[in-house]
Short mmCIF file of C-alpha atoms in Angstrom, two decimals:
data_model
loop_
_atom_site.label_atom_id
_atom_site.label_comp_id
_atom_site.label_asym_id
_atom_site.label_seq_id
_atom_site.Cartn_x
_atom_site.Cartn_y
_atom_site.Cartn_z
CA UNK A 1 181.82 75.70 88.51
CA UNK A 2 180.82 75.75 92.25
CA UNK A 3 177.33 74.82 93.25
CA UNK A 4 175.22 77.64 94.70
CA UNK A 5 175.03 76.99 97.95
CA UNK A 6 170.70 77.21 99.76
CA UNK A 7 169.09 80.09 101.51
CA UNK A 8 169.65 79.84 105.38
CA UNK A 9 166.46 79.87 106.96
CA UNK A 10 166.30 79.38 110.86
CA UNK A 11 162.54 77.97 112.56
CA UNK A 12 162.05 78.53 115.89
CA UNK A 13 159.57 76.90 117.73
CA UNK A 14 159.44 75.16 120.89
CA UNK A 15 157.14 72.06 119.67
CA UNK A 16 159.51 69.83 117.99
CA UNK A 17 156.77 68.18 115.30
CA UNK A 18 155.85 71.74 114.32
CA UNK A 19 159.31 72.08 113.71
CA UNK A 20 160.43 68.52 111.68
CA UNK A 21 157.09 69.41 109.47
CA UNK A 22 158.44 72.45 108.82
CA UNK A 23 162.39 71.14 107.79
CA UNK A 24 160.60 68.48 105.79
CA UNK A 25 158.59 71.41 103.34
CA UNK A 26 161.41 73.78 103.43
CA UNK A 27 164.38 71.24 103.30
CA UNK A 28 164.93 70.57 99.50
CA UNK A 29 165.53 73.99 98.55
CA UNK A 30 166.51 75.90 101.56
CA UNK A 31 169.23 74.85 104.77
CA UNK A 32 167.04 74.82 107.93
CA UNK A 33 168.96 75.58 111.16
CA UNK A 34 166.14 74.57 113.85
CA UNK A 35 165.96 76.65 117.29
CA UNK A 36 163.68 75.77 120.18
CA UNK A 37 163.82 79.06 121.91
CA UNK A 38 165.21 82.77 121.88
CA UNK A 39 168.59 81.78 123.59
CA UNK A 40 168.91 78.76 120.60
CA UNK A 41 167.83 80.79 117.63
CA UNK A 42 170.12 84.11 119.23
CA UNK A 43 173.29 81.84 118.98
CA UNK A 44 172.51 80.98 115.06
CA UNK A 45 171.92 84.47 114.11
CA UNK A 46 175.49 84.90 115.42
CA UNK A 47 176.82 81.89 114.02
CA UNK A 48 175.61 82.17 110.19
CA UNK A 49 174.26 84.45 108.08
CA UNK A 50 171.08 84.07 107.89
CA UNK A 51 167.98 85.05 105.83
CA UNK A 52 165.00 84.78 106.47
CA UNK A 53 163.36 83.69 110.08
CA UNK A 54 160.16 81.91 110.74
CA UNK A 55 159.43 82.07 114.62
CA UNK A 56 155.84 80.82 116.14
CA UNK A 57 154.20 83.56 117.76
CA UNK A 58 153.53 81.33 121.22
CA UNK A 59 156.53 80.02 122.85
CA UNK A 60 157.24 79.96 126.52
CA UNK A 61 159.61 83.23 127.54
CA UNK A 62 159.45 85.23 124.76
CA UNK A 63 156.80 85.64 122.19
CA UNK A 64 157.61 85.39 118.72
CA UNK A 65 156.12 89.42 118.86
CA UNK A 66 159.29 90.16 120.87
CA UNK A 67 162.28 88.05 119.43
CA UNK A 68 161.46 89.10 116.10
CA UNK A 69 161.77 92.94 117.04
CA UNK A 70 164.93 92.22 118.37
CA UNK A 71 165.66 90.27 115.15
CA UNK A 72 165.04 93.25 113.72
CA UNK A 73 167.07 95.52 115.73
CA UNK A 74 170.06 93.77 115.40
CA UNK A 75 169.47 92.31 111.23
CA UNK A 76 167.70 94.65 109.77
CA UNK A 77 167.88 92.59 106.69
CA UNK A 78 166.76 88.94 107.46
CA UNK A 79 163.14 88.74 106.51
CA UNK A 80 160.47 87.91 109.37
CA UNK A 81 157.71 85.62 109.26
CA UNK A 82 155.25 84.64 112.03
CA UNK A 83 153.14 81.37 112.54
CA UNK A 84 150.65 82.25 114.40
CA UNK A 85 146.74 80.74 114.94
CA UNK A 86 145.82 84.29 116.47
CA UNK A 87 144.37 86.05 113.94
CA UNK A 88 142.48 89.57 115.99
CA UNK A 89 143.60 92.38 114.72
CA UNK A 90 145.62 94.26 117.28
CA UNK A 91 147.47 90.98 117.05
CA UNK A 92 148.49 91.81 113.71
CA UNK A 93 149.01 95.37 113.70
CA UNK A 94 151.08 95.03 116.77
CA UNK A 95 153.05 92.78 115.25
CA UNK A 96 153.32 95.31 112.08
CA UNK A 97 154.45 97.53 113.97
CA UNK A 98 156.41 96.32 116.77
CA UNK A 99 158.22 93.49 115.05
CA UNK A 100 158.35 94.42 110.87
CA UNK A 101 156.35 91.16 109.91
CA UNK A 102 156.63 90.02 106.53
CA UNK A 103 153.92 88.09 106.45
CA UNK A 104 151.25 85.90 108.94
CA UNK A 105 150.68 82.26 108.20
CA UNK A 106 148.30 80.89 110.51
CA UNK A 107 147.70 77.57 111.54
CA UNK A 108 146.99 74.54 110.34
CA UNK A 109 149.09 75.89 107.71
CA UNK A 110 150.04 74.06 103.96
CA UNK A 111 152.98 72.73 103.24
CA UNK A 112 152.99 74.66 99.80
CA UNK A 113 151.55 77.94 101.63
CA UNK A 114 154.95 78.11 103.81
CA UNK A 115 157.24 76.66 101.06
CA UNK A 116 156.39 79.85 98.32
CA UNK A 117 156.04 82.53 101.25
CA UNK A 118 159.86 81.35 102.03
CA UNK A 119 160.53 81.58 98.86
CA UNK A 120 159.32 84.89 98.41
CA UNK A 121 161.28 86.11 101.67
CA UNK A 122 164.36 84.91 100.09
CA UNK A 123 163.46 86.60 97.10
CA UNK A 124 162.91 90.19 99.06
CA UNK A 125 166.35 89.65 100.86
CA UNK A 126 167.45 89.36 97.53
CA UNK A 127 165.70 92.46 96.46
CA UNK A 128 166.51 94.63 99.18
CA UNK A 129 170.55 93.91 99.00
CA UNK A 130 169.97 94.96 95.06
CA UNK A 131 168.02 97.83 96.29
CA UNK A 132 170.53 99.12 98.98
CA UNK A 133 173.53 98.57 96.54
CA UNK A 134 171.65 100.22 94.22
CA UNK A 135 170.66 102.89 96.30
CA UNK A 136 174.41 103.33 97.73
CA UNK A 137 175.35 103.65 94.06
CA UNK A 138 173.26 106.73 93.12
CA UNK A 139 173.48 108.48 96.13
CA UNK A 140 177.34 108.01 95.28
CA UNK A 141 176.76 108.94 91.62
CA UNK A 142 174.44 112.06 92.70
CA UNK A 143 172.67 112.99 88.95
CA UNK A 144 170.49 114.90 87.86
CA UNK A 145 168.70 111.45 86.28
CA UNK A 146 168.26 109.70 89.44
CA UNK A 147 166.97 113.13 91.28
CA UNK A 148 164.80 113.68 88.79
CA UNK A 149 163.13 109.74 88.97
CA UNK A 150 162.72 110.62 92.46
CA UNK A 151 160.88 113.90 92.19
CA UNK A 152 158.75 112.13 89.89
CA UNK A 153 157.46 109.02 92.03
CA UNK A 154 157.05 111.38 95.15
CA UNK A 155 154.67 113.89 93.09
CA UNK A 156 152.76 110.11 91.99
CA UNK A 157 152.67 108.96 95.53
CA UNK A 158 151.38 111.92 96.91
CA UNK A 159 148.77 112.27 93.78
CA UNK A 160 148.02 108.98 93.34
CA UNK A 161 148.81 106.59 97.02
CA UNK A 162 147.05 105.30 99.60
CA UNK A 163 146.26 108.82 100.68
CA UNK A 164 144.04 109.08 97.86
CA UNK A 165 141.84 105.71 99.58
CA UNK A 166 139.44 108.44 101.41
CA UNK A 167 138.44 107.03 105.27
CA UNK A 168 137.55 107.92 108.90
CA UNK A 169 139.99 107.97 111.06
CA UNK A 170 138.23 105.28 113.23
CA UNK A 171 137.35 103.38 108.93
CA UNK A 172 137.88 99.19 109.55
CA UNK A 173 139.90 100.65 106.07
CA UNK A 174 142.77 101.25 107.97
CA UNK A 175 144.24 97.94 108.97
CA UNK A 176 144.59 97.14 105.17
CA UNK A 177 145.65 99.93 104.49
CA UNK A 178 148.66 99.43 107.18
CA UNK A 179 148.92 96.29 105.76
CA UNK A 180 149.07 97.32 102.15
CA UNK A 181 151.63 100.00 103.27
CA UNK A 182 153.80 96.92 104.07
CA UNK A 183 153.14 94.55 100.95
CA UNK A 184 153.25 97.43 98.51
CA UNK A 185 157.34 97.46 99.03
CA UNK A 186 157.83 94.05 97.79
CA UNK A 187 157.40 92.26 94.69
CA UNK A 188 155.17 89.48 95.86
CA UNK A 189 151.76 88.26 94.41
CA UNK A 190 149.00 90.36 96.71
CA UNK A 191 145.60 89.03 96.11
CA UNK A 192 142.69 91.79 97.17
CA UNK A 193 139.22 90.11 98.57
CA UNK A 194 136.37 92.47 98.30
CA UNK A 195 132.42 92.40 96.86
CA UNK A 196 132.34 94.24 93.75
CA UNK A 197 132.79 98.06 94.17
CA UNK A 198 134.87 97.64 97.25
CA UNK A 199 137.48 99.63 95.47
CA UNK A 200 139.73 96.84 95.03
CA UNK A 201 141.28 98.56 91.64
CA UNK A 202 141.75 101.80 93.87
CA UNK A 203 143.81 99.84 96.87
CA UNK A 204 146.07 98.01 93.96
CA UNK A 205 146.42 101.61 92.22
CA UNK A 206 148.10 102.65 95.82
CA UNK A 207 150.17 99.84 95.80
CA UNK A 208 151.48 100.72 92.88
CA UNK A 209 152.50 103.94 93.63
CA UNK A 210 153.36 103.47 96.90
CA UNK A 211 156.12 101.10 95.43
CA UNK A 212 159.65 101.55 94.11
CA UNK A 213 157.52 101.01 89.95
CA UNK A 214 155.20 104.12 91.12
CA UNK A 215 157.61 105.94 87.62
CA UNK A 216 156.52 102.53 85.27
CA UNK A 217 152.09 101.43 84.53
CA UNK A 218 149.41 100.41 85.95
CA UNK A 219 147.08 98.80 84.16
CA UNK A 220 143.74 97.20 85.67
CA UNK A 221 141.90 94.41 83.49
CA UNK A 222 138.60 93.03 84.89
CA UNK A 223 137.46 89.23 83.97
CA UNK A 224 134.22 89.50 84.68
CA UNK A 225 132.19 88.90 81.16
CA UNK A 226 135.07 88.36 79.06
CA UNK A 227 135.99 85.19 77.29
CA UNK A 228 139.08 83.68 77.08
CA UNK A 229 139.73 84.66 73.32
CA UNK A 230 138.99 88.13 74.34
CA UNK A 231 140.88 87.94 77.63
CA UNK A 232 144.23 86.09 76.58
CA UNK A 233 144.60 89.00 74.21
CA UNK A 234 143.88 92.17 76.26
CA UNK A 235 146.75 89.91 79.00
CA UNK A 236 148.95 88.42 76.38
CA UNK A 237 148.56 90.49 73.15
CA UNK A 238 148.21 88.56 69.59
CA UNK A 239 150.70 88.05 66.30
CA UNK A 240 148.98 89.28 63.27
CA UNK A 241 146.79 86.65 61.22
CA UNK A 242 146.19 85.06 64.35
CA UNK A 243 142.80 85.09 64.15
CA UNK A 244 140.12 86.94 61.24
CA UNK A 245 140.60 91.07 61.07
CA UNK A 246 143.59 90.68 63.09
CA UNK A 247 145.83 93.26 60.54
CA UNK A 248 148.10 94.06 63.24
CA UNK A 249 150.68 92.55 65.50
CA UNK A 250 148.89 93.79 68.80
CA UNK A 251 150.94 94.15 72.27
CA UNK A 252 149.60 92.83 75.96
CA UNK A 253 149.41 94.29 78.95
CA UNK A 254 152.17 92.03 80.71
CA UNK A 255 154.31 93.57 77.62
CA UNK A 256 152.95 97.59 78.24
CA UNK A 257 153.61 97.62 81.98
CA UNK A 258 157.27 96.81 81.09
CA UNK A 259 158.24 96.64 85.10
CA UNK A 260 154.97 98.26 86.35
CA UNK A 261 152.28 96.67 87.67
CA UNK A 262 149.30 94.80 86.51
CA UNK A 263 146.11 94.28 88.51
CA UNK A 264 143.95 91.18 87.76
CA UNK A 265 140.65 91.50 89.07
CA UNK A 266 137.73 89.45 88.90
CA UNK A 267 140.60 85.58 88.93
CA UNK A 268 137.15 83.60 90.57
CA UNK A 269 135.74 83.88 87.13
CA UNK A 270 138.83 82.30 85.18
CA UNK A 271 138.43 79.47 83.03
CA UNK A 272 140.32 76.50 84.21
CA UNK A 273 142.36 76.87 80.90
CA UNK A 274 143.27 80.24 82.70
CA UNK A 275 144.30 79.27 85.13
CA UNK A 276 146.67 77.33 84.21
CA UNK A 277 147.91 80.47 82.18
CA UNK A 278 147.86 82.79 85.01
CA UNK A 279 149.93 79.77 87.10
CA UNK A 280 152.55 80.14 84.46
CA UNK A 281 153.20 83.86 84.66
CA UNK A 282 153.24 83.48 88.28
CA UNK A 283 155.86 80.95 88.52
CA UNK A 284 157.96 81.56 85.61
CA UNK A 285 157.08 84.65 84.20
CA UNK A 286 156.00 83.33 81.21
CA UNK A 287 153.44 83.59 78.53
CA UNK A 288 153.04 83.46 74.72
CA UNK A 289 150.93 85.62 72.56
CA UNK A 290 147.48 84.88 70.79
CA UNK A 291 148.68 82.67 68.03
CA UNK A 292 151.93 83.07 68.41
CA UNK A 293 155.05 80.11 69.55
CA UNK A 294 157.07 81.94 70.78
CA UNK A 295 157.47 81.89 74.92
CA UNK A 296 157.98 86.05 76.33
CA UNK A 297 159.07 87.10 79.81
CA UNK A 298 157.31 89.88 81.73
CA UNK A 299 158.78 92.15 84.63
CA UNK A 300 155.41 93.32 85.80
CA UNK A 301 154.55 92.86 89.01
CA UNK A 302 150.77 90.90 89.43
CA UNK A 303 148.23 91.92 91.71
CA UNK A 304 145.06 89.91 91.45
CA UNK A 305 141.43 90.27 92.99
CA UNK A 306 138.59 88.73 93.53
CA UNK A 307 135.30 88.95 93.97
CA UNK A 308 134.87 86.02 96.23
CA UNK A 309 136.63 84.40 98.85
CA UNK A 310 138.66 81.87 96.88
CA UNK A 311 138.83 79.30 99.58
CA UNK A 312 135.52 78.76 99.33
CA UNK A 313 136.03 77.88 95.01
CA UNK A 314 138.95 76.09 95.74
CA UNK A 315 137.22 73.73 98.46
CA UNK A 316 134.11 73.48 95.71
CA UNK A 317 137.45 72.02 92.89
CA UNK A 318 136.09 75.62 90.89
CA UNK A 319 139.62 77.10 91.55
CA UNK A 320 143.70 75.64 91.45
CA UNK A 321 144.52 75.33 94.82
CA UNK A 322 148.10 75.47 93.21
CA UNK A 323 147.19 78.69 91.89
CA UNK A 324 145.23 80.48 94.98
CA UNK A 325 148.87 79.51 97.45
CA UNK A 326 150.92 80.84 94.89
CA UNK A 327 148.69 84.36 93.88
CA UNK A 328 147.16 84.55 98.04
CA UNK A 329 151.74 84.79 99.23
CA UNK A 330 149.90 88.52 101.09
CA UNK A 331 146.11 88.86 101.31
CA UNK A 332 144.07 91.67 101.56
CA UNK A 333 140.21 92.01 102.52
CA UNK A 334 138.43 95.32 101.62
CA UNK A 335 134.82 95.30 103.92
CA UNK A 336 132.05 96.34 101.83
CA UNK A 337 130.51 99.97 102.14
CA UNK A 338 127.98 98.86 104.79
CA UNK A 339 130.84 97.49 106.75
CA UNK A 340 132.22 101.43 106.59
CA UNK A 341 129.17 103.43 107.81
CA UNK A 342 131.80 106.46 109.07
CA UNK A 343 132.89 106.47 105.50
CA UNK A 344 130.47 106.88 103.59
CA UNK A 345 130.06 110.72 104.43
CA UNK A 346 133.56 111.27 102.91
CA UNK A 347 132.84 108.96 100.37
CA UNK A 348 129.68 111.24 99.06
CA UNK A 349 130.80 114.49 99.74
CA UNK A 350 133.46 113.85 97.50
CA UNK A 351 131.12 112.19 94.91
CA UNK A 352 129.56 115.21 95.24
CA UNK A 353 131.64 118.16 94.37
CA UNK A 354 133.51 116.32 91.60
CA UNK A 355 130.01 115.23 90.37
CA UNK A 356 129.56 119.26 90.99
CA UNK A 357 132.63 120.73 88.93
CA UNK A 358 131.76 117.69 86.33
CA UNK A 359 128.44 119.00 85.56
CA UNK A 360 129.27 122.69 86.29
CA UNK A 361 126.65 122.66 89.26
CA UNK A 362 127.42 124.98 91.81
CA UNK A 363 126.68 123.11 95.62
CA UNK A 364 127.85 123.01 99.09
CA UNK A 365 126.68 119.75 100.64
CA UNK A 366 124.86 117.95 102.10
CA UNK A 367 122.32 118.74 105.11
CA UNK A 368 122.72 116.26 108.51
CA UNK A 369 119.66 115.24 107.48
CA UNK A 370 120.43 113.87 104.35
CA UNK A 371 123.52 112.36 105.69
CA UNK A 372 121.68 110.08 107.92
CA UNK A 373 119.80 109.01 105.70
CA UNK A 374 122.67 107.37 103.21
CA UNK A 375 124.69 106.55 106.59
CA UNK A 376 121.85 104.02 107.72
CA UNK A 377 121.52 102.30 104.33
CA UNK A 378 123.21 99.15 103.18
CA UNK A 379 124.65 100.05 99.90
CA UNK A 380 124.99 95.95 98.00
CA UNK A 381 126.38 98.02 94.83
CA UNK A 382 128.73 99.61 97.08
CA UNK A 383 130.66 102.77 95.62
CA UNK A 384 128.91 102.82 92.29
CA UNK A 385 125.56 102.83 94.02
CA UNK A 386 126.65 105.36 96.14
CA UNK A 387 127.88 107.20 93.84
CA UNK A 388 125.10 107.33 91.29
CA UNK A 389 122.78 108.26 94.02
CA UNK A 390 124.92 111.57 94.88
CA UNK A 391 124.82 112.54 91.22
CA UNK A 392 120.68 111.90 90.89
CA UNK A 393 120.42 113.89 93.31
CA UNK A 394 122.50 116.97 91.97
CA UNK A 395 120.83 116.32 89.31
CA UNK A 396 117.79 117.12 90.47
CA UNK A 397 118.56 119.58 93.35
CA UNK A 398 117.21 123.11 93.73
CA UNK A 399 119.22 124.58 95.85
CA UNK A 400 123.38 124.42 96.73
CA UNK A 401 122.28 122.50 100.00
CA UNK A 402 121.54 118.69 99.24
CA UNK A 403 118.51 117.79 101.84
CA UNK A 404 116.72 113.87 102.02
CA UNK A 405 113.86 114.94 100.02
CA UNK A 406 116.47 114.49 96.99
CA UNK A 407 117.10 110.76 98.29
CA UNK A 408 115.66 107.96 96.25
CA UNK A 409 112.32 106.24 98.13
CA UNK A 410 113.62 102.54 98.36
CA UNK A 411 116.55 104.63 100.93
CA UNK A 412 114.06 107.00 102.32
CA UNK A 413 111.79 103.53 103.16
CA UNK A 414 114.84 101.02 104.22
CA UNK A 415 114.29 100.82 107.99
CA UNK A 416 117.35 102.93 109.88
CA UNK A 417 119.48 100.81 112.33
CA UNK A 418 123.09 101.72 113.29
CA UNK A 419 124.64 98.72 111.03
CA UNK A 420 122.61 100.13 108.09
CA UNK A 421 119.25 99.29 106.78
CA UNK A 422 118.12 95.68 106.00
CA UNK A 423 116.03 96.24 102.77
CA UNK A 424 115.66 92.95 102.74
CA UNK A 425 112.26 93.47 105.24
CA UNK A 426 111.25 95.76 102.46
CA UNK A 427 110.11 92.33 100.39
CA UNK A 428 106.79 91.19 101.91
CA UNK A 429 107.38 87.30 101.35
CA UNK A 430 110.38 87.64 103.10
CA UNK A 431 108.54 89.64 106.43
CA UNK A 432 107.61 87.84 109.80
CA UNK A 433 104.32 88.10 111.60
CA UNK A 434 100.58 88.65 110.73
CA UNK A 435 99.21 90.51 107.73
CA UNK A 436 98.29 92.81 109.87
CA UNK A 437 102.29 93.29 110.81
CA UNK A 438 103.34 93.67 107.25
CA UNK A 439 101.07 95.68 106.20
CA UNK A 440 101.83 98.44 109.71
CA UNK A 441 105.20 97.71 108.69
CA UNK A 442 104.97 99.11 105.03
CA UNK A 443 102.98 101.81 106.31
CA UNK A 444 105.96 102.92 108.94
CA UNK A 445 108.03 102.26 106.05
CA UNK A 446 105.84 104.58 103.41
CA UNK A 447 104.84 107.33 106.12
CA UNK A 448 108.35 108.66 106.80
CA UNK A 449 109.73 108.19 102.94
CA UNK A 450 106.89 110.48 102.15
CA UNK A 451 107.02 113.11 104.92
CA UNK A 452 110.93 113.36 104.35
CA UNK A 453 110.10 114.09 100.57
CA UNK A 454 107.39 116.13 100.87
CA UNK A 455 109.87 118.34 103.68
CA UNK A 456 107.63 117.47 107.04
CA UNK A 457 104.39 119.76 105.04
CA UNK A 458 100.98 117.56 106.53
CA UNK A 459 99.18 119.58 103.79
CA UNK A 460 101.68 118.19 100.89
CA UNK A 461 101.68 114.89 102.76
CA UNK A 462 98.50 114.05 103.70
CA UNK A 463 96.88 115.06 100.04
CA UNK A 464 99.56 112.65 98.25
CA UNK A 465 98.85 109.88 100.27
CA UNK A 466 94.26 110.11 100.84
CA UNK A 467 94.14 111.15 104.33
CA UNK A 468 93.81 114.06 106.22
CA UNK A 469 95.66 116.30 108.62
CA UNK A 470 94.05 115.16 111.62
CA UNK A 471 94.21 111.18 109.81
CA UNK A 472 97.85 111.76 109.08
CA UNK A 473 99.19 112.73 112.61
CA UNK A 474 97.15 110.69 114.34
CA UNK A 475 99.42 107.86 112.25
CA UNK A 476 102.78 109.52 112.88
CA UNK A 477 102.28 109.82 116.28
CA UNK A 478 101.45 105.91 116.54
CA UNK A 479 104.58 104.98 114.55
CA UNK A 480 106.29 107.52 116.70
CA UNK A 481 107.43 109.15 113.64
CA UNK A 482 108.99 112.77 113.84
CA UNK A 483 111.39 115.20 111.81
CA UNK A 484 114.42 114.64 112.08
CA UNK A 485 116.39 118.03 114.09
CA UNK A 486 117.85 119.40 111.56
CA UNK A 487 114.05 119.12 109.35
CA UNK A 488 112.29 122.40 109.37
CA UNK A 489 109.02 121.53 110.27
CA UNK A 490 105.92 123.58 108.77
CA UNK A 491 104.05 126.22 110.75
#
């Protein structure tokens, strides 16, 4: 039987040592063509059946983006990768929109990272051709089952896809969503990083329902706090009699997914043993249920999430470098809530109406003053903390419009600012300045919180603080504390 021809890769770079380094990393697995400029690259494309093009961005004459844009127009099935030392957001969006870039590789790149990226790109090329073939077959078959499946997929995408990720028109999350849409359709690993509570699971779910697997199951598993035994049982399943009390065989998520998607969150907490097991899944799609000697395979797509930057864990020896490179073929960084101040009002309104419907309590919304306080807070607990605060406000509210007087004291006392409150200053031990300065800072915050909570009723506020009305007014004037424009002051 004749040996199968190696996939053909075209490397474009005007620096010979860069081309040589890429060839050394790839030549064992691929047929590597080389070009120093756009003219040579075009000649190779005309003559050979190229599956993947890797181009440097900064070259004399045409840039990598310009060249790959022309490649996309002439050979749309060829997968395009760009290598660049520039990672500005504008460059990234321009490349995605203009050239249909599959992946960015930043300099300096690691040979394993480049090899994994090209392997996945060739897999994507084959999958795209298979998908095109299947699409043609379905078009000619025209069966009712195919039409029903597409309708189901469309409804799932509309109900659980990217449109369900709430954000503003200028949200910093928009860049991430644009990249996630690109990655969703391709069967490659995606690493989603971000603080706990930033919505990594929602983004993974949207990617699943924005893909061709939308009609298959989606499962999420958070590793944080789970022992290796519990995690293995959940993920791989467990055989009957493998442990005390196990009376029947339990199917793991990798089997349940059945060509669906499994999102494994909190992989930064995995033990070395579980990291090795995960690496085997990524590389071979193979695993063994607990207590079984049988090796099973999975067709599920694997998405992973980390609460920290795994590059630091790799540098410290706490996370396997080969696993990191295997999982981070494509990577998304979800910003914390304090980095999305323009989204807080929309999120708060959604949480409010969801809670109102769940608890059967009529509500109209928040006052402008309440939204101002919510937007100026930094929300270290991210969306779960915001949701809890909204639910608490709804419970104690006596009106259909929720005002700032319902907000928790620590939020009202936080120092307002354009980028969110810095609540660390609430700890006197971390504040700078003299004792007098620190006491005045605390006094100012307590005054603002009390006046807001009392709806600017100076008599009630003065009574609670043990001040006369004249004394209270003097302190308000001294610190320049004034009511919000939307807050009605007492007559």
